[in-house]
Amino acid sequence: MPVPRVRRWKPLALTAAAVLAGITVPATATATTSPAPAPAVTAVSAYDDTYYKDALGKTGPALKSALHTIISKQTKLSYSQVWDALKTTDQDPANSANVILLYTGTSRSKSSSGGDQGDWNREHVWAKSHGDFGTTTGPGTDIHHLRPEDVTVNSIRGNKDFDNGGGTVSGAPGNLTDGDSFEPRDAVKGDVARMILYMAVRYDGEDGFPDLEPNDRVDNGSAPAIGRLSVLKQWSDEDPPDAFEKNRNQVIFDKFQHNRNPFIDHPEWVEEVW
């Protein structure tokens, strides 16, 4: 069972990309007037009039289908090309010679990519055995869910589903794991959730790839499923997109795959689809 978590929010900058619905206060309001409900906050993406125009106004399966059509138009990378792509998408903002590792949060030299202890390698956030797609061009090379990670920590995560709880991960403070699940550090919980949900929308059984779907269980094994959905939704809600995640989405769009993770641009769509 998921363990209730205390909400830890990332700072969320409200810019011109966020529009607040206005409230009109009656001039005759008195002390007995019931307070008006809080205005809803709706994310507005710079790409709403172009990239997302066919998804706006839709909900549920219709929204998921529209988003699938939109984000399926992409440039596909080979698995070897992923190495160089990650050196750009996950570059340390404070040190251009390094990348930021997903689970540890540490900065490591770009040149330390490989398979030895102390190196970083390519972590499939949607574990490639969940659907047996391996490193095939497509889901196996989609950099929206591939991130740099310490070789040892990557091995500890393995192909475990995501859930709350467990013991501390050696070498990665803030991460927890047990026999069937992995809980990332608070600062990237939402990132992990949105990567998983992107994969579920992008890969729906077409193009010869498995139909990836989140469910609310662990121990999914080789099934094209990963959990737990209820926990992933909680993580996405509690950990909104930050500057690093937004920049990563933009770099992937501009320089590599030319598609976007819609749940970074519109995190409210998580609830609309699931």
mmCIF file of C-alpha atoms in Angstrom, residues 10-13 89 91 93 147 187 191 194 239-251 264:
data_model
loop_
_atom_site.group_PDB
_atom_site.id
_atom_site.type_symbol
_atom_site.label_atom_id
_atom_site.label_comp_id
_atom_site.label_asym_id
_atom_site.label_seq_id
_atom_site.Cartn_x
_atom_site.Cartn_y
_atom_site.Cartn_z
ATOM 1 C CA LYS A 10 8.778 23.090 -6.109
ATOM 2 C CA PRO A 11 8.704 26.863 -6.532
ATOM 3 C CA LEU A 12 6.334 27.492 -9.440
ATOM 4 C CA ALA A 13 6.846 30.764 -11.265
ATOM 5 C CA THR A 89 19.403 17.865 -22.584
ATOM 6 C CA GLN A 91 23.650 19.646 -19.039
ATOM 7 C CA PRO A 93 23.361 24.811 -15.808
ATOM 8 C CA ARG A 147 18.121 10.270 -18.313
ATOM 9 C CA ALA A 187 12.873 17.088 -6.399
ATOM 10 C CA ASP A 191 9.608 14.586 -13.495
ATOM 11 C CA ARG A 194 5.417 13.008 -16.335
ATOM 12 C CA ASP A 239 6.159 18.397 -7.754
ATOM 13 C CA PRO A 240 5.244 20.732 -10.646
ATOM 14 C CA PRO A 241 7.624 21.277 -13.586
ATOM 15 C CA ASP A 242 10.669 23.364 -12.679
ATOM 16 C CA ALA A 243 13.083 25.334 -14.868
ATOM 17 C CA PHE A 244 15.383 22.351 -15.538
ATOM 18 C CA GLU A 245 12.526 20.102 -16.660
ATOM 19 C CA LYS A 246 10.997 22.818 -18.838
ATOM 20 C CA ASN A 247 14.338 23.607 -20.467
ATOM 21 C CA ARG A 248 14.909 19.900 -21.133
ATOM 22 C CA ASN A 249 11.548 19.660 -22.874
ATOM 23 C CA GLN A 250 12.422 22.670 -25.029
ATOM 24 C CA VAL A 251 15.872 21.352 -25.980
ATOM 25 C CA ILE A 264 5.289 19.482 -18.750
#
